[in-house]
Short mmCIF file of C-alpha atoms and ligand atoms in Angstrom, two decimals:
data_model
loop_
_atom_site.label_atom_id
_atom_site.label_comp_id
_atom_site.label_asym_id
_atom_site.label_seq_id
_atom_site.Cartn_x
_atom_site.Cartn_y
_atom_site.Cartn_z
CA MET A 1 12.90 -14.29 17.85
CA PRO A 2 10.42 -15.20 15.11
CA GLN A 3 7.80 -17.27 16.34
CA SER A 4 6.26 -20.29 14.66
CA VAL A 5 2.61 -19.47 15.74
CA THR A 6 0.50 -16.78 14.15
CA PHE A 7 -1.41 -14.13 15.83
CA PRO A 8 -4.61 -15.42 17.41
CA TRP A 9 -7.16 -15.72 14.64
CA SER A 10 -9.30 -13.20 16.42
CA TRP A 11 -6.75 -10.66 15.35
CA TYR A 12 -8.17 -10.99 11.79
CA ASP A 13 -11.55 -10.14 12.54
CA ASP A 14 -11.80 -7.62 15.23
CA ALA A 15 -12.70 -4.13 15.21
CA ASP A 16 -10.56 -3.17 18.32
CA ILE A 17 -7.44 -4.52 16.90
CA LEU A 18 -8.04 -2.57 13.62
CA ARG A 19 -8.65 0.59 15.68
CA LEU A 20 -5.05 0.08 17.25
CA GLU A 21 -3.44 -0.67 14.03
CA ARG A 22 -4.96 2.33 12.40
CA GLU A 23 -3.46 4.47 15.33
CA HIS A 24 -0.11 2.78 15.65
CA LEU A 25 0.77 1.32 12.43
CA PHE A 26 -0.97 3.27 9.71
CA ARG A 27 -1.38 6.73 10.91
CA PRO A 28 2.26 7.13 11.83
CA SER A 29 3.56 5.66 8.39
CA TRP A 30 4.33 6.89 5.10
CA GLN A 31 1.46 5.88 2.72
CA TYR A 32 1.82 5.65 -1.10
CA VAL A 33 -0.93 7.72 -2.50
CA GLY A 34 -0.12 8.19 -6.16
CA HIS A 35 2.59 9.26 -8.80
CA VAL A 36 3.54 12.82 -10.04
CA GLY A 37 2.05 12.22 -13.28
CA MET A 38 -1.32 12.58 -11.65
CA LEU A 39 -0.50 16.11 -11.33
CA GLU A 40 0.63 17.11 -14.71
CA PRO A 41 -0.79 20.34 -15.83
CA PRO A 42 -3.45 21.08 -16.12
CA THR A 43 -4.32 18.81 -13.12
CA THR A 44 -3.87 20.69 -9.76
CA HIS A 45 -5.19 18.18 -7.39
CA PHE A 46 -6.35 14.57 -6.68
CA PRO A 47 -8.05 12.73 -3.63
CA ALA A 48 -6.49 10.02 -1.75
CA GLU A 49 -6.11 8.21 1.54
CA ALA A 50 -3.28 8.05 3.89
CA GLY A 51 -3.52 5.94 7.07
CA GLY A 52 -7.51 6.00 7.11
CA VAL A 53 -7.40 10.01 6.63
CA PRO A 54 -8.84 11.45 3.38
CA VAL A 55 -6.29 13.42 1.74
CA VAL A 56 -6.03 15.72 -1.24
CA VAL A 57 -2.72 16.14 -2.90
CA THR A 58 -2.08 19.56 -4.80
CA ARG A 59 0.37 21.10 -6.96
CA GLY A 60 0.33 24.76 -6.16
CA PRO A 61 1.27 27.77 -8.65
CA ASP A 62 4.86 27.21 -8.22
CA ASP A 63 4.54 23.39 -8.69
CA GLU A 64 4.99 23.33 -4.92
CA LEU A 65 3.66 19.72 -3.86
CA SER A 66 1.18 19.67 -0.96
CA ALA A 67 -0.85 17.15 1.12
CA LEU A 68 -3.75 18.31 2.99
CA ALA A 69 -6.21 16.59 5.16
CA ASN A 70 -9.32 16.48 2.89
CA ILE A 71 -11.78 17.20 5.80
CA CYS A 72 -13.50 20.47 5.93
CA ALA A 73 -12.95 22.95 8.63
CA HIS A 74 -16.60 23.79 8.82
CA ARG A 75 -18.27 20.52 9.77
CA GLY A 76 -15.91 17.92 8.59
CA SER A 77 -17.23 16.99 4.98
CA VAL A 78 -14.58 15.53 2.75
CA VAL A 79 -13.86 18.45 0.31
CA CYS A 80 -12.29 16.92 -2.72
CA SER A 81 -13.84 13.75 -4.19
CA ALA A 82 -12.23 13.62 -7.82
CA PRO A 83 -9.02 15.03 -9.54
CA GLY A 84 -9.33 18.55 -10.76
CA THR A 85 -7.84 21.48 -12.70
CA SER A 86 -9.15 24.28 -10.44
CA ASP A 87 -6.92 26.52 -8.10
CA ARG A 88 -9.73 26.20 -5.54
CA LEU A 89 -11.10 23.43 -3.45
CA ARG A 90 -14.83 23.85 -2.86
CA CYS A 91 -16.74 21.76 -0.28
CA ALA A 92 -19.89 20.46 -1.89
CA TYR A 93 -21.81 20.96 1.65
CA HIS A 94 -21.82 24.61 2.07
CA ALA A 95 -19.39 26.07 -0.27
CA TRP A 96 -16.53 26.94 1.98
CA THR A 97 -13.65 27.25 -0.59
CA TYR A 98 -9.77 26.66 0.08
CA GLY A 99 -6.75 27.53 -1.94
CA LEU A 100 -4.40 24.85 -2.98
CA ASP A 101 -2.34 25.48 0.16
CA GLY A 102 -5.34 24.71 2.16
CA SER A 103 -6.05 28.38 3.30
CA LEU A 104 -9.82 29.35 3.56
CA VAL A 105 -10.57 31.98 0.87
CA ARG A 106 -14.26 32.06 0.90
CA ALA A 107 -17.03 31.09 3.54
CA PRO A 108 -20.42 32.14 2.29
CA ARG A 109 -22.18 34.37 5.00
CA SER A 110 -19.09 34.59 7.02
CA ASP A 111 -19.44 38.44 6.77
CA ARG A 112 -22.54 38.16 9.01
CA GLU A 113 -20.39 36.52 11.75
CA ALA A 114 -18.69 39.32 13.80
CA THR A 115 -15.96 37.20 15.34
CA PHE A 116 -15.13 34.88 12.41
CA GLU A 117 -11.58 34.85 11.47
CA ALA A 118 -10.92 33.07 8.15
CA SER A 119 -7.43 32.51 8.93
CA GLU A 120 -8.27 30.27 11.84
CA HIS A 121 -9.77 27.79 9.67
CA ARG A 122 -7.93 25.74 7.01
CA LEU A 123 -7.22 22.27 5.58
CA ARG A 124 -4.51 20.93 7.82
CA ARG A 125 -1.24 20.30 6.16
CA MET A 126 0.24 16.77 6.32
CA ALA A 127 3.64 15.69 5.36
CA VAL A 128 4.36 14.83 1.66
CA GLU A 129 7.55 13.38 0.19
CA THR A 130 8.60 11.75 -3.05
CA TRP A 131 10.83 8.89 -4.05
CA GLY A 132 11.43 9.24 -7.92
CA PRO A 133 7.83 9.68 -9.41
CA PHE A 134 6.02 8.08 -6.34
CA ILE A 135 4.20 10.18 -3.73
CA PHE A 136 3.94 9.33 -0.06
CA VAL A 137 1.90 11.12 2.62
CA ASN A 138 2.19 10.80 6.23
CA ALA A 139 -0.59 11.72 8.57
CA THR A 140 1.23 12.46 11.49
CA GLY A 141 3.95 14.74 10.59
CA GLY A 142 6.70 12.85 8.77
CA GLU A 143 9.13 11.74 11.42
CA PRO A 144 11.19 9.49 10.69
CA SER A 145 11.54 10.64 7.05
CA LEU A 146 10.55 8.92 3.99
CA GLU A 147 14.08 7.84 3.23
CA ALA A 148 14.33 6.19 6.74
CA ALA A 149 11.02 4.71 6.20
CA LEU A 150 11.81 3.02 3.03
CA GLY A 151 15.07 1.52 4.36
CA ASP A 152 17.28 -0.29 1.77
CA VAL A 153 14.35 -0.88 -0.70
CA PRO A 154 15.22 2.19 -3.05
CA GLU A 155 18.82 0.67 -3.15
CA ARG A 156 17.67 -2.73 -3.90
CA ILE A 157 15.66 -1.56 -6.72
CA ALA A 158 18.07 0.82 -8.12
CA GLU A 159 20.33 -2.39 -8.78
CA SER A 160 18.25 -2.89 -11.87
CA ILE A 161 15.89 0.22 -12.24
CA VAL A 162 16.10 3.96 -12.45
CA VAL A 163 12.94 4.97 -10.95
CA ASP A 164 12.97 8.41 -12.25
CA ARG A 165 12.79 7.11 -15.72
CA LEU A 166 9.72 5.16 -15.14
CA VAL A 167 6.34 5.94 -16.84
CA PHE A 168 3.16 5.21 -15.39
CA ARG A 169 1.01 2.88 -17.48
CA HIS A 170 -1.88 1.41 -15.54
CA ARG A 171 -3.70 1.24 -12.05
CA ALA A 172 -5.31 -2.12 -10.96
CA GLU A 173 -7.74 -2.02 -8.37
CA ALA A 174 -9.38 -5.01 -6.23
CA SER A 175 -11.44 -5.45 -3.04
CA TYR A 176 -11.17 -8.59 -0.61
CA ARG A 177 -13.36 -10.04 1.92
CA ALA A 178 -10.31 -10.46 4.06
CA ASN A 179 -8.51 -8.73 6.91
CA TRP A 180 -5.57 -6.55 5.49
CA LYS A 181 -3.04 -8.74 7.44
CA ILE A 182 -3.99 -11.92 5.59
CA CYS A 183 -3.56 -10.03 2.37
CA VAL A 184 -0.03 -8.84 3.47
CA GLU A 185 0.97 -12.24 5.06
CA ASN A 186 -0.26 -14.10 1.62
CA PHE A 187 2.20 -11.56 -0.15
CA LEU A 188 5.07 -12.47 2.18
CA GLU A 189 5.45 -16.17 1.16
CA CYS A 190 5.72 -18.13 -1.92
CA TYR A 191 5.25 -21.44 -0.24
CA HIS A 192 1.79 -21.55 -1.94
CA CYS A 193 3.19 -20.45 -5.40
CA ARG A 194 3.93 -24.01 -6.77
CA VAL A 195 0.54 -25.05 -5.48
CA ALA A 196 -1.74 -21.89 -6.29
CA HIS A 197 0.08 -19.95 -9.08
CA PRO A 198 0.62 -22.38 -12.05
CA SER A 199 1.50 -19.52 -14.63
CA PHE A 200 3.69 -17.64 -12.06
CA SER A 201 5.61 -20.88 -11.16
CA GLN A 202 6.32 -21.71 -14.96
CA VAL A 203 8.27 -18.71 -15.07
CA VAL A 204 9.91 -17.88 -11.58
CA ASP A 205 11.73 -20.57 -9.70
CA THR A 206 9.81 -20.87 -6.29
CA SER A 207 11.59 -23.75 -5.01
CA PRO A 208 12.83 -23.10 -1.40
CA ASP A 209 16.43 -23.47 -2.28
CA ASP A 210 16.40 -20.72 -4.93
CA TYR A 211 13.57 -18.27 -3.94
CA VAL A 212 15.29 -15.90 -1.54
CA LEU A 213 13.47 -14.50 1.75
CA GLU A 214 15.24 -11.52 3.35
CA ALA A 215 14.04 -9.86 6.28
CA GLY A 216 14.97 -6.18 6.39
CA THR A 217 14.68 -3.10 8.92
CA ALA A 218 11.91 -1.32 6.84
CA GLY A 219 10.23 -4.36 5.86
CA SER A 220 11.11 -7.47 3.52
CA SER A 221 12.28 -8.47 0.32
CA GLN A 222 11.92 -11.67 -1.89
CA TYR A 223 13.79 -12.53 -4.92
CA GLY A 224 12.62 -14.96 -7.51
CA PRO A 225 15.06 -16.15 -10.32
CA VAL A 226 13.78 -17.28 -13.58
CA ARG A 227 13.39 -20.95 -14.12
CA ASP A 228 16.11 -22.58 -16.37
CA THR A 229 13.33 -23.94 -18.51
CA TRP A 230 10.75 -21.28 -18.32
CA SER A 231 7.36 -21.66 -20.16
CA GLY A 232 3.95 -19.90 -20.98
CA ARG A 233 3.17 -16.55 -22.73
CA PHE A 234 5.10 -14.40 -20.53
CA ASP A 235 8.70 -13.86 -21.69
CA PRO A 236 10.99 -13.19 -18.56
CA VAL A 237 14.19 -12.82 -20.35
CA GLY A 238 15.67 -9.15 -20.47
CA PRO A 239 17.55 -6.62 -18.41
CA ILE A 240 15.73 -7.60 -15.06
CA GLU A 241 17.23 -10.97 -14.28
CA ARG A 242 15.04 -11.92 -11.22
CA GLY A 243 11.78 -10.91 -9.75
CA GLN A 244 11.75 -8.72 -6.60
CA PHE A 245 8.84 -8.39 -4.29
CA HIS A 246 9.16 -5.91 -1.38
CA LEU A 247 6.97 -4.97 1.50
CA VAL A 248 7.76 -1.80 3.25
CA HIS A 249 5.99 -1.82 6.53
CA PRO A 250 2.95 -1.62 7.26
CA ASN A 251 1.28 -1.95 4.02
CA THR A 252 3.34 -0.89 0.88
CA ALA A 253 3.77 -3.74 -1.70
CA ILE A 254 6.55 -3.15 -4.34
CA ASN A 255 6.81 -5.71 -7.31
CA VAL A 256 9.42 -6.16 -10.16
CA PHE A 257 8.83 -8.84 -12.50
CA PRO A 258 11.87 -10.42 -14.57
CA GLY A 259 12.11 -9.40 -18.22
CA GLN A 260 11.68 -5.72 -19.44
CA VAL A 261 12.06 -2.74 -17.12
CA ASN A 262 8.93 -2.75 -14.94
CA LEU A 263 7.58 -2.03 -11.39
CA SER A 264 4.26 -1.87 -9.67
CA ILE A 265 3.58 -0.24 -6.17
CA GLY A 266 0.31 0.12 -4.07
CA PRO A 267 -0.90 -0.05 -0.66
CA VAL A 268 -2.99 -2.81 1.22
CA LEU A 269 -5.83 -0.78 2.84
CA PRO A 270 -8.18 -2.03 5.45
CA THR A 271 -11.75 -0.94 4.80
CA GLY A 272 -13.05 -2.92 7.96
CA PRO A 273 -11.93 -5.55 10.14
CA ASP A 274 -12.51 -8.39 7.56
CA THR A 275 -12.46 -6.13 4.33
CA THR A 276 -9.53 -4.78 2.42
CA VAL A 277 -9.04 -2.93 -0.91
CA ARG A 278 -5.79 -2.61 -2.92
CA PHE A 279 -4.59 -0.67 -5.74
CA LEU A 280 -1.45 -1.17 -7.76
CA ASP A 281 0.24 1.38 -10.13
CA TYR A 282 2.23 -0.28 -12.87
CA PHE A 283 5.21 1.62 -14.53
CA PHE A 284 7.42 0.67 -17.40
CA ALA A 285 10.49 1.96 -19.11
CA GLU A 286 9.59 4.34 -21.76
CA GLY A 287 9.07 2.45 -25.22
CA THR A 288 8.58 -0.94 -23.70
CA ASP A 289 6.99 -3.33 -26.22
CA GLU A 290 3.18 -3.14 -25.77
CA GLY A 291 2.68 -6.80 -26.39
CA TRP A 292 5.23 -7.64 -23.50
CA ILE A 293 3.24 -5.16 -21.23
CA GLN A 294 -0.05 -7.02 -21.84
CA THR A 295 1.57 -10.37 -21.03
CA LEU A 296 2.80 -9.12 -17.72
CA LEU A 297 -0.46 -7.46 -16.88
CA GLU A 298 -2.39 -10.68 -17.84
CA LEU A 299 0.03 -12.72 -15.68
CA ASP A 300 -0.14 -10.54 -12.57
CA HIS A 301 -3.91 -10.38 -13.09
CA ALA A 302 -4.13 -14.04 -13.10
CA VAL A 303 -1.90 -14.30 -9.86
CA GLY A 304 -4.08 -11.63 -8.36
CA ALA A 305 -7.41 -13.39 -9.10
CA GLU A 306 -5.79 -16.70 -7.50
CA ASP A 307 -4.53 -14.79 -4.32
CA LEU A 308 -8.08 -13.32 -3.95
CA ALA A 309 -9.68 -16.63 -3.64
CA LEU A 310 -6.88 -17.80 -1.31
CA VAL A 311 -7.10 -14.94 1.16
CA GLU A 312 -10.98 -15.00 1.18
CA SER A 313 -10.76 -18.56 2.10
CA VAL A 314 -8.30 -18.03 4.90
CA GLN A 315 -10.75 -15.49 6.18
CA ARG A 316 -13.67 -17.77 6.39
CA GLY A 317 -11.66 -20.43 8.39
CA VAL A 318 -9.88 -18.00 10.80
CA SER A 319 -13.34 -15.98 11.53
CA ALA A 320 -15.02 -19.41 12.35
CA ALA A 321 -12.26 -20.28 15.02
CA PRO A 322 -11.36 -17.01 16.61
CA GLY A 323 -9.71 -18.90 19.65
CA ARG A 324 -7.13 -20.70 17.71
CA ARG A 325 -3.82 -19.78 16.24
CA GLY A 326 -2.05 -20.98 12.98
CA HIS A 327 1.38 -22.47 12.56
CA LEU A 328 4.15 -20.88 10.48
CA PHE A 329 7.34 -22.71 8.95
CA LEU A 330 10.05 -20.58 10.09
CA ASP A 331 11.93 -21.66 6.59
CA SER A 332 9.43 -20.91 4.17
CA GLU A 333 7.21 -18.37 6.13
CA VAL A 334 9.87 -16.48 7.94
CA LEU A 335 8.73 -13.15 6.58
CA ILE A 336 5.31 -13.65 8.18
CA ALA A 337 6.88 -14.15 11.32
CA HIS A 338 9.08 -11.18 10.85
CA PHE A 339 5.97 -9.04 9.80
CA GLN A 340 3.95 -10.36 12.94
CA GLU A 341 7.02 -9.30 15.30
CA TYR A 342 6.87 -5.82 13.70
CA VAL A 343 2.89 -5.41 14.26
CA ARG A 344 3.28 -6.95 17.83
CA GLY A 345 5.98 -4.56 18.44
CA ALA A 346 4.26 -1.39 17.18
CA LEU A 347 0.82 -1.99 18.96
CA PRO A 348 0.55 -1.22 22.69
CA ALA A 349 1.74 -4.04 25.15
CA GLU A 350 -1.59 -4.35 26.60
CA ALA A 351 -2.96 -5.41 23.21
CA ALA A 352 -0.54 -8.18 22.77
CA THR A 353 -0.97 -9.29 26.25
CA ASP A 354 -4.95 -9.27 26.65
CA ARG A 355 -5.55 -10.87 23.30
CA GLY A 356 -2.26 -12.53 22.47
CA PRO A 357 -0.62 -15.81 23.50
CA GLY A 358 -2.44 -18.49 25.22
CA VAL A 359 -5.73 -18.27 23.38
CA HIS A 360 -7.09 -21.67 22.42
CA LEU A 361 -10.23 -22.95 21.12
S1 LIG B 1 -19.12 21.09 5.74
FE1 LIG B 1 -17.70 21.86 4.17
S2 LIG B 1 -18.95 23.94 3.90
FE2 LIG B 1 -20.00 22.96 5.48
FE1 LIG B 2 0.07 -15.50 -4.20
#
C-alpha cells in the first residue's frame, strides 16, 4: 500500500543509506551509459559509470560490444579516462596494457617475475545490452535481462517513436547539491509544474484531471497532453501528441516532449549523500528542423534550472530536520509513494526498521 508519509528526512543525507542504496539498488540494476554513436569508427572505447563502478565500454575488431570494469588489475587505478581510438587500453600508472576484450597484453617488468601469469589478470567483464541505440551496463551480471528491467517502457515509447531511427544530437550535464532521491522524486510529480515551471505549463496541460500518472512494474510513467490553448516559443504540435516522462527504477529518466519526434534519456547519479549529477542525451528524428530542436532544448534547459533550485531548496530543509518526515498527496504524488515503496522493498529490512517509521523531531 502506498504510504502518505515520506522517508524519514535523515534518509536524504545519510552515508550509510547511500552505501545500502549503491549495493542493493544501483549495482544490481541496468544503468544507461551512452549510445552506440559514441563507438562509431574510429572510436573504440569510452569511459562511463554503472552503479558507482567505473566502466569502459569497448567496440572490438568484430564490432563486438563489451563493458569492462575500468579498474586496473594491478593496483586498482582507473584505466581509461577519455574516449579513444586505440585497440589498447593503457593504465597511466605503471602502463599495464589491455586489449579491448579486457585481456592483459603487456605488463612492464613482468618478465622479471617468475610466477606471473598474464592470463590471471584482466579487466573484469560486466554485462552489456542495448535497446535501440541506448547502451546499458549491469555491474552484477545482468539478471534479470535489460528487457525485463525496462518493463513496458519500450512498448509505451514505441506507440509514437521508432528508437532505432533516432539520431543523437546533444548531451546536457548538471550537478545538484541534493540527494539523488530528491531529484528522482521531483521528476515523479507535476504538482509543482503550475507553480514552478511557467513555460512548461504554457504548453503541457498539468491539471490533475488531465495529466496522467501511472505506476508500472519497472518504474512509472507520466503523460502530459498539449493544452488546448498553448502559447510560448516552443511549438508542441506534430506527430508526438503528448509528453511522456518515464522513470525506470532506480534512476533512469526518459522524456518525450510533444511535437516533433524526440527523446532524451539519462541517469540520476549519486556522488555523495547530498550531491548528485545527471546527464541527459537528446535524440531526434533525422532531418528535424534545427529551430524546433533549439526551442525544445531551451524549454528543457529552463525547466532544468527551475528544478535545480527546487531540489537544492528541499535538501537545505530536510538536512536541517533529519528526525522529521514529509507528507505525500496520494493523488498528485502517488508515483513518489510508489518509488519509495520500491526503495524500501529493495533495501535490507533492518534499514527500513532501524531508520524507518516512528522517527519524530
Ligand atoms: S595500477 Fe594500473 S598499472 Fe599499476
Ligand atoms: Fe520540475
